[in-house]
Amino acid sequence: MDVLNVEYMLGLVPVLLRYLPLTLQLAGIGMVLALILACLFAVVRVLRIPVLNQLTIVFISFFRGTPLLVQLFLFYYGLPQLFSALTVIDGVTATVMGLTMHFSAYMAESIRAAIVGVDRSQTEAALSIGMTNGQLMRRIVLPQATRVALPTLMNYFIDMIKATSLAFTLGVTELMGATQKEAAGSFLYFEAFIVAAIMYWIVVELLSKLQNYLEIRLNKAYNR
Amino acid sequence: MIKLASLSKHFGKTVVLDGIDLTIEKGEIVVIIGPSGTGKSTLLRCINFLEQPTSGTMTVGDLTVDVNRASRADILAMRRQTAFVFQNYALFANKTALQNIAERLLVVDKWPKEKAYQRAREILEQIGLADKADAYPASMSGGQQQRVGIGRAMAAGAEVILFDEPTSSLDPEWVEEVLGLMKQLASERQTMMVVTHEMSFARDVADRVIFIDGGHIVEQGPPSEIFHNPKDPRTKDFLKKILATNPV
């Protein structure tokens, strides 16, 4: 076995760090949009709003039932072929679209389960003082569901950060894309990819810390 | 004033309330008794529209609705006139005692924050829990939670407070403090409808006791009459059973 080229690895760190912000942006924007979409889907499903409910079921089924990579290729290569106006979709946009729709489908189901899990008496109490459905969702049910859903949602966020690496297949130079290029130039594949792996790992570890902090905060109301 | 006319509730083919006619004057304390599963709770829940009644009309204050034609706005208005105290307290788990009481004033009545919290603090004072303002329900005893539940109902300034077995979930040690608070409200002539198995409360506090069985009002009258001189054999039978385990 050859000795690891540690010097090369250390030199690679600042190079790859320049591409980390794009990775975080893809995941950050994807997560915010996916959360909004997932909350809407979940409410539609819980309240069984006609038509929208059926459309949501089909949407969730498709985006959970097909691989993310296939979805990304559909958005990036497929749609512009059908609609020439969509050739403006660049790799970054297609990635954000794909991540948003794919993960919103998963998250909608966890949020729905968390909403359904909130005790019925909470809804009745809110109705009894004259709240509207919107008010009781916003002020009573969703805050309580958030606490239940948080660990699962953080898991999806972690998954999404790693899934941004698929963007390199659409020609986006984020952390994975940059690593690929560096490795192809130096032929030091192991060194390059282990540096990238450690970077993803550190980001995810920091997120786990954030998760612990949020869980403690959200559990404040439930400690005896 | 509250007036129910031919109020009925069916669950599928089961008739739970069968044409209830009832008038309650402002300031009256009414206690509803009867065997389990005879529609006592359903009656209260219908008045608050937690259950959609099947037919009949209801008047609360200056609002009258035919339950079949009640619009969404009618139902909201009716709920806002009638406050509900739940058997299992049902405090908002994500809100403090103070927030539980202020919630309705803030969200439903759209009071400014300062005024709503000011009022909520006054109520906490009245229910003897001023020191629990920032406590969450999970950290309070059952008795304290139910007192906050009553405080939440008081904040509404509602025409009537509906109590659905308010002490049934409580450990015996907390029952007295909740009944005490209810007596205090009664002495202020807050209109109340109380479903309970606490016969001593009915005897000491009620202006009128209503015995319900099989979805009908079987008998009603002042407590002295109902407890000492019941007319209907079903009332006699029920009282005999309940007083044996729950003496007045």
XYZ file of C-alpha atoms in Angstrom:
472
model
C 0.000 0.000 0.000
C 1.222 3.442 -0.863
C 1.462 5.962 1.929
C -1.351 8.548 2.051
C -0.331 11.893 0.579
C -1.197 13.955 3.673
C 0.297 17.130 2.259
C -2.026 16.909 -0.746
C -4.996 16.333 1.534
C -4.225 19.382 3.665
C -3.774 21.492 0.562
C -7.111 20.291 -0.740
C -9.046 21.480 2.318
C -9.110 25.217 1.460
C -9.804 24.394 -2.196
C -12.834 22.247 -1.410
C -14.059 24.594 1.339
C -14.808 27.148 -1.375
C -17.491 24.804 -2.722
C -19.057 23.961 0.633
C -21.257 27.118 0.685
C -22.991 26.001 -2.529
C -23.657 22.574 -1.024
C -25.133 24.193 2.081
C -27.199 26.590 -0.011
C -28.664 23.773 -2.091
C -29.638 21.901 1.071
C -30.752 25.015 2.990
C -33.016 26.370 0.279
C -34.242 22.867 -0.550
C -35.103 22.256 3.107
C -37.016 25.515 3.600
C -39.050 24.997 0.421
C -39.614 21.310 1.196
C -40.843 22.154 4.705
C -43.335 24.715 3.417
C -44.591 22.317 0.761
C -44.721 19.406 3.219
C -46.754 21.419 5.756
C -49.252 22.348 3.040
C -49.499 18.728 1.887
C -49.918 17.504 5.451
C -52.716 19.961 6.219
C -54.449 19.081 2.945
C -54.212 15.396 3.880
C -55.370 15.844 7.480
C -58.338 18.048 6.558
C -59.032 15.848 3.489
C -59.581 18.885 1.282
C -61.321 17.510 -1.822
C -59.369 17.365 -5.128
C -56.200 18.737 -3.487
C -56.118 15.658 -1.279
C -56.165 13.292 -4.261
C -53.565 15.350 -6.134
C -51.343 15.337 -3.060
C -51.621 11.576 -2.710
C -50.485 11.079 -6.325
C -47.666 13.616 -5.933
C -46.373 11.961 -2.758
C -46.660 8.514 -4.289
C -44.629 9.521 -7.368
C -41.858 11.402 -5.573
C -41.473 8.716 -2.922
C -41.723 5.938 -5.458
C -38.989 6.999 -7.869
C -35.244 7.550 -7.342
C -34.042 11.080 -6.715
C -31.478 10.736 -9.500
C -34.221 9.894 -12.006
C -36.192 12.919 -10.840
C -33.177 15.211 -11.214
C -32.563 13.963 -14.773
C -36.256 14.461 -15.558
C -36.109 18.081 -14.405
C -32.748 18.884 -15.996
C -32.704 16.918 -19.237
C -36.335 15.858 -19.681
C -38.475 18.934 -19.160
C -36.538 21.260 -21.515
C -37.012 18.677 -24.253
C -40.801 18.884 -23.868
C -41.061 22.596 -23.193
C -38.397 24.658 -24.890
C -39.083 27.548 -22.488
C -37.666 25.381 -19.711
C -34.152 25.265 -21.197
C -33.450 28.156 -18.811
C -33.448 25.669 -15.934
C -29.832 25.384 -14.853
C -28.305 22.590 -12.793
C -28.674 24.448 -9.502
C -32.370 25.185 -10.061
C -33.076 21.629 -11.161
C -31.307 20.293 -8.067
C -33.286 22.542 -5.723
C -36.531 21.555 -7.480
C -35.688 17.876 -7.243
C -34.619 17.991 -3.602
C -37.674 20.062 -2.650
C -40.209 17.772 -4.267
C -38.509 14.524 -3.327
C -38.053 15.362 0.337
C -41.368 17.212 0.725
C -43.082 13.930 -0.182
C -41.354 12.118 2.684
C -41.677 14.975 5.143
C -45.388 15.462 4.426
C -46.054 11.978 5.745
C -44.094 12.499 8.972
C -45.735 15.868 9.557
C -49.150 14.348 8.883
C -48.492 11.570 11.369
C -47.324 14.108 13.952
C -50.467 16.226 13.455
C -52.730 13.201 13.770
C -50.805 12.240 16.913
C -51.713 15.470 18.720
C -54.402 14.579 21.244
C -57.927 15.226 20.002
C -58.718 17.077 23.243
C -56.313 19.851 22.175
C -58.386 20.464 19.060
C -61.630 20.343 21.018
C -60.351 22.817 23.587
C -59.321 25.181 20.801
C -62.705 24.828 19.097
C -64.539 25.327 22.391
C -63.065 28.803 22.847
C -64.142 29.712 19.324
C -60.930 29.360 17.312
C -61.155 28.788 13.574
C -59.508 25.744 11.988
C -56.641 27.891 10.736
C -56.042 29.420 14.158
C -56.064 26.101 15.970
C -53.648 24.559 13.452
C -51.227 27.462 13.637
C -51.307 28.090 17.368
C -52.035 24.740 18.985
C -51.657 21.692 16.737
C -48.648 22.509 14.516
C -46.437 23.704 17.408
C -47.122 20.450 19.255
C -46.648 18.364 16.111
C -43.322 20.088 15.441
C -41.890 18.651 18.616
C -42.893 15.143 17.583
C -41.746 15.525 13.980
C -38.438 17.277 14.691
C -36.138 14.243 14.974
C -37.478 12.762 11.726
C -37.311 16.094 9.913
C -33.712 16.588 11.006
C -32.948 13.136 9.637
C -34.354 14.185 6.277
C -32.321 17.374 6.385
C -29.167 15.347 6.973
C -30.150 13.068 4.133
C -30.750 16.097 1.921
C -27.296 17.535 2.600
C -25.760 14.315 1.406
C -28.155 14.095 -1.538
C -26.891 17.454 -2.848
C -23.859 15.469 -4.019
C -26.035 14.159 -6.859
C -26.013 17.691 -8.305
C -22.602 16.958 -9.806
C -24.353 14.680 -12.310
C -26.102 17.814 -13.610
C -22.749 19.571 -13.999
C -23.023 21.591 -10.803
C -19.667 22.124 -9.141
C -20.574 21.803 -5.491
C -18.485 19.899 -2.948
C -18.790 16.544 -4.723
C -18.329 18.008 -8.199
C -15.249 19.910 -7.103
C -13.766 16.824 -5.447
C -14.348 14.804 -8.593
C -12.478 17.373 -10.671
C -9.574 17.596 -8.235
C -9.275 13.815 -8.038
C -9.349 13.450 -11.811
C -6.476 15.940 -12.061
C -4.269 14.420 -9.376
C -5.236 10.746 -9.612
C -5.242 10.784 -5.781
C -8.809 9.522 -5.536
C -8.673 8.184 -2.006
C -7.163 11.367 -0.580
C -9.632 13.638 -2.385
C -12.756 11.708 -1.494
C -11.782 11.103 2.126
C -11.384 14.879 2.559
C -14.834 15.407 1.027
C -16.297 12.661 3.200
C -14.894 14.245 6.360
C -16.341 17.609 5.360
C -19.837 16.152 4.918
C -19.417 14.306 8.201
C -18.476 17.447 10.150
C -21.441 19.368 8.738
C -23.805 16.558 9.720
C -22.287 16.337 13.210
C -22.835 20.071 13.714
C -26.441 19.578 12.665
C -26.901 16.795 15.201
C -25.737 19.234 17.869
C -28.331 21.738 16.647
C -30.950 18.995 16.793
C -30.137 18.245 20.447
C -30.419 21.906 21.296
C -33.775 22.266 19.517
C -35.163 19.135 21.152
C -34.295 20.418 24.609
C -35.958 23.735 23.807
C -39.113 22.208 22.384
C -39.408 19.793 25.302
C -39.334 22.615 27.809
C -43.134 22.661 28.088
C -43.330 18.935 28.692
C -40.924 18.480 31.601
C -42.494 17.586 34.876
C -80.664 33.071 29.069
C -80.370 29.704 27.390
C -83.207 28.018 25.626
C -83.120 24.612 23.973
C -86.123 23.530 21.917
C -86.563 19.926 20.727
C -82.812 19.450 20.683
C -81.913 15.994 19.378
C -78.707 14.180 18.663
C -78.428 10.878 16.820
C -75.227 8.888 16.377
C -76.157 6.784 13.378
C -79.296 4.979 14.474
C -78.694 5.546 18.186
C -80.741 8.378 19.641
C -78.643 10.006 22.356
C -80.732 13.121 22.929
C -84.413 12.874 22.161
C -86.028 16.288 21.853
C -84.679 18.144 24.879
C -86.613 21.281 25.897
C -84.870 23.347 28.515
C -84.736 26.977 29.614
C -82.061 28.285 31.930
C -82.201 31.756 33.419
C -79.232 34.085 33.640
C -77.332 33.396 36.850
C -78.898 30.002 37.358
C -76.791 27.061 38.518
C -78.033 23.843 36.941
C -76.632 20.441 37.818
C -77.331 17.551 35.461
C -77.262 14.033 36.857
C -78.053 10.640 35.440
C -76.603 7.229 34.619
C -73.559 6.931 32.352
C -74.182 7.024 28.627
C -77.523 8.772 28.851
C -76.537 11.896 26.951
C -75.524 14.293 29.737
C -72.123 15.080 28.231
C -73.531 15.036 24.725
C -76.036 17.706 25.772
C -73.238 20.023 26.926
C -71.142 19.234 23.857
C -74.077 20.061 21.565
C -74.547 23.459 23.202
C -70.864 24.211 22.506
C -71.150 22.640 19.003
C -68.393 20.168 19.798
C -71.051 17.807 18.531
C -73.309 18.844 15.690
C -76.872 18.386 17.003
C -79.197 16.530 14.649
C -82.188 18.837 15.007
C -83.744 21.537 17.166
C -83.047 25.150 17.978
C -80.780 26.737 20.546
C -80.799 30.226 22.006
C -77.859 31.514 23.978
C -78.021 35.190 24.984
C -79.334 37.077 21.976
C -78.264 34.424 19.493
C -80.737 31.846 18.197
C -79.837 29.131 15.715
C -81.679 26.324 14.029
C -78.978 23.679 14.299
C -79.636 22.383 10.790
C -79.201 25.789 9.248
C -76.320 26.933 11.422
C -73.641 28.534 9.267
C -69.968 28.384 10.100
C -70.274 31.910 11.516
C -73.258 30.891 13.680
C -71.299 27.970 15.090
C -68.285 30.159 15.906
C -70.556 32.759 17.516
C -72.312 30.074 19.563
C -69.006 28.636 20.735
C -67.828 32.089 21.740
C -70.935 32.540 23.929
C -70.458 29.231 25.716
C -67.317 28.208 27.581
C -66.421 24.584 28.211
C -64.568 22.875 31.062
C -63.344 19.418 30.107
C -63.162 16.281 32.186
C -59.488 15.779 31.256
C -58.725 19.561 31.581
C -57.465 19.723 27.969
C -55.129 22.620 28.661
C -53.028 23.637 25.676
C -49.900 21.595 26.331
C -47.597 24.026 24.521
C -48.750 27.041 26.522
C -48.213 28.236 30.083
C -51.061 28.714 32.558
C -51.112 32.434 31.770
C -51.086 31.808 28.008
C -53.852 29.215 28.290
C -56.122 31.802 29.868
C -55.071 34.670 27.597
C -55.244 32.626 24.372
C -58.897 33.259 23.678
C -58.668 36.967 24.451
C -55.688 37.316 22.103
C -56.776 35.134 19.222
C -60.552 35.131 19.252
C -61.382 38.501 20.801
C -58.278 40.177 19.312
C -57.448 42.075 22.480
C -54.109 43.881 22.560
C -51.421 41.758 24.209
C -51.000 43.863 27.317
C -54.708 43.992 28.081
C -55.158 40.240 27.511
C -52.277 39.279 29.811
C -53.442 41.814 32.392
C -56.877 40.161 32.420
C -55.349 36.673 32.478
C -53.279 37.655 35.529
C -56.411 38.880 37.313
C -58.049 35.528 36.643
C -54.984 33.616 37.871
C -55.247 35.699 41.038
C -58.932 34.759 41.404
C -58.277 31.061 40.953
C -55.386 31.238 43.407
C -52.630 30.345 40.954
C -50.854 33.662 40.501
C -47.548 31.925 41.250
C -48.108 29.399 38.435
C -48.386 31.977 35.627
C -45.345 30.641 33.779
C -45.836 26.947 34.580
C -46.691 24.525 31.786
C -49.588 22.067 32.272
C -47.250 19.062 32.495
C -45.696 20.490 35.657
C -49.002 21.163 37.436
C -51.172 18.878 39.578
C -54.540 17.732 38.261
C -56.325 20.139 40.574
C -54.212 23.051 39.421
C -54.720 22.126 35.779
C -58.467 21.982 36.179
C -58.498 25.340 37.963
C -56.639 26.796 34.974
C -59.209 25.055 32.764
C -61.931 26.902 34.655
C -59.875 30.103 34.432
C -59.701 29.682 30.659
C -63.485 29.342 30.578
C -63.887 32.425 32.801
C -61.767 34.533 30.428
C -64.357 34.061 27.738
C -66.892 36.222 29.569
C -69.320 33.671 28.198
C -73.045 33.597 28.739
C -72.725 30.166 30.326
C -69.916 27.879 31.482
C -70.483 24.196 30.690
C -68.743 21.795 33.095
C -68.394 18.246 31.781
C -67.603 16.047 34.808
C -64.925 18.494 35.947
C -63.743 16.418 38.900
C -64.069 12.883 37.502
C -60.429 12.594 36.389
C -59.021 14.070 39.573
C -57.299 12.231 42.387
C -59.527 12.596 45.471
C -57.094 14.999 47.107
C -57.685 17.628 44.369
C -61.476 17.430 44.138
C -62.210 19.903 46.925
C -60.135 22.752 45.507
C -61.901 22.468 42.143
C -65.362 22.270 43.687
C -64.404 25.220 45.882
C -63.598 27.316 42.842
C -66.884 26.299 41.217
C -68.763 27.321 44.360
C -67.001 30.673 44.260
C -68.166 31.166 40.655
C -71.677 30.105 41.605
C -71.761 32.667 44.402
C -70.934 35.317 41.781
C -74.020 34.111 39.865
C -72.111 32.936 36.831
C -74.605 30.898 34.810
C -73.428 27.284 34.947
C -74.486 23.899 33.635
C -72.648 21.144 35.468
C -72.620 17.453 34.663
C -71.293 15.712 37.753
C -71.543 12.764 40.102
C -70.706 14.998 43.079
C -74.085 14.846 44.773
C -73.070 17.081 47.660
C -72.156 19.808 45.181
C -75.554 19.390 43.530
C -77.333 19.610 46.876
C -75.408 22.606 48.205
C -74.911 24.717 45.103
C -77.526 23.940 42.446
C -80.635 26.040 41.958
C -82.045 23.204 39.928
C -81.144 19.547 39.474
C -82.033 17.829 36.214
C -82.165 14.053 35.985
C -81.566 12.740 32.477
C -82.068 9.143 31.405
C -82.287 7.646 27.922
C -81.890 11.018 26.216
C -84.884 12.533 28.032
C -85.269 14.928 30.925
C -87.054 12.605 33.339
C -87.400 14.940 36.261
C -86.174 18.352 37.382
C -86.539 20.614 40.368
C -84.770 22.200 43.313
C -82.223 19.865 44.933
C -84.293 19.449 48.102
C -87.138 18.080 46.017
C -85.052 15.820 43.778
C -82.965 14.357 46.587
C -85.645 13.993 49.240
C -88.800 13.522 47.288
C -88.069 12.143 43.803
C -91.219 11.290 41.874
C -90.088 9.111 39.002
C -89.018 5.532 39.847
C -85.946 5.912 37.579
C -84.798 8.921 39.591
C -85.356 7.048 42.848
C -83.457 4.049 41.564
C -80.513 6.131 40.319
C -80.259 8.147 43.524
C -80.407 5.048 45.653
C -77.496 3.530 43.764
C -75.340 6.625 43.619
C -75.970 7.752 47.193
C -74.957 4.325 48.430
C -71.441 4.830 47.081
C -71.362 8.613 47.149
C -73.272 9.770 50.232
C -74.390 13.380 50.505
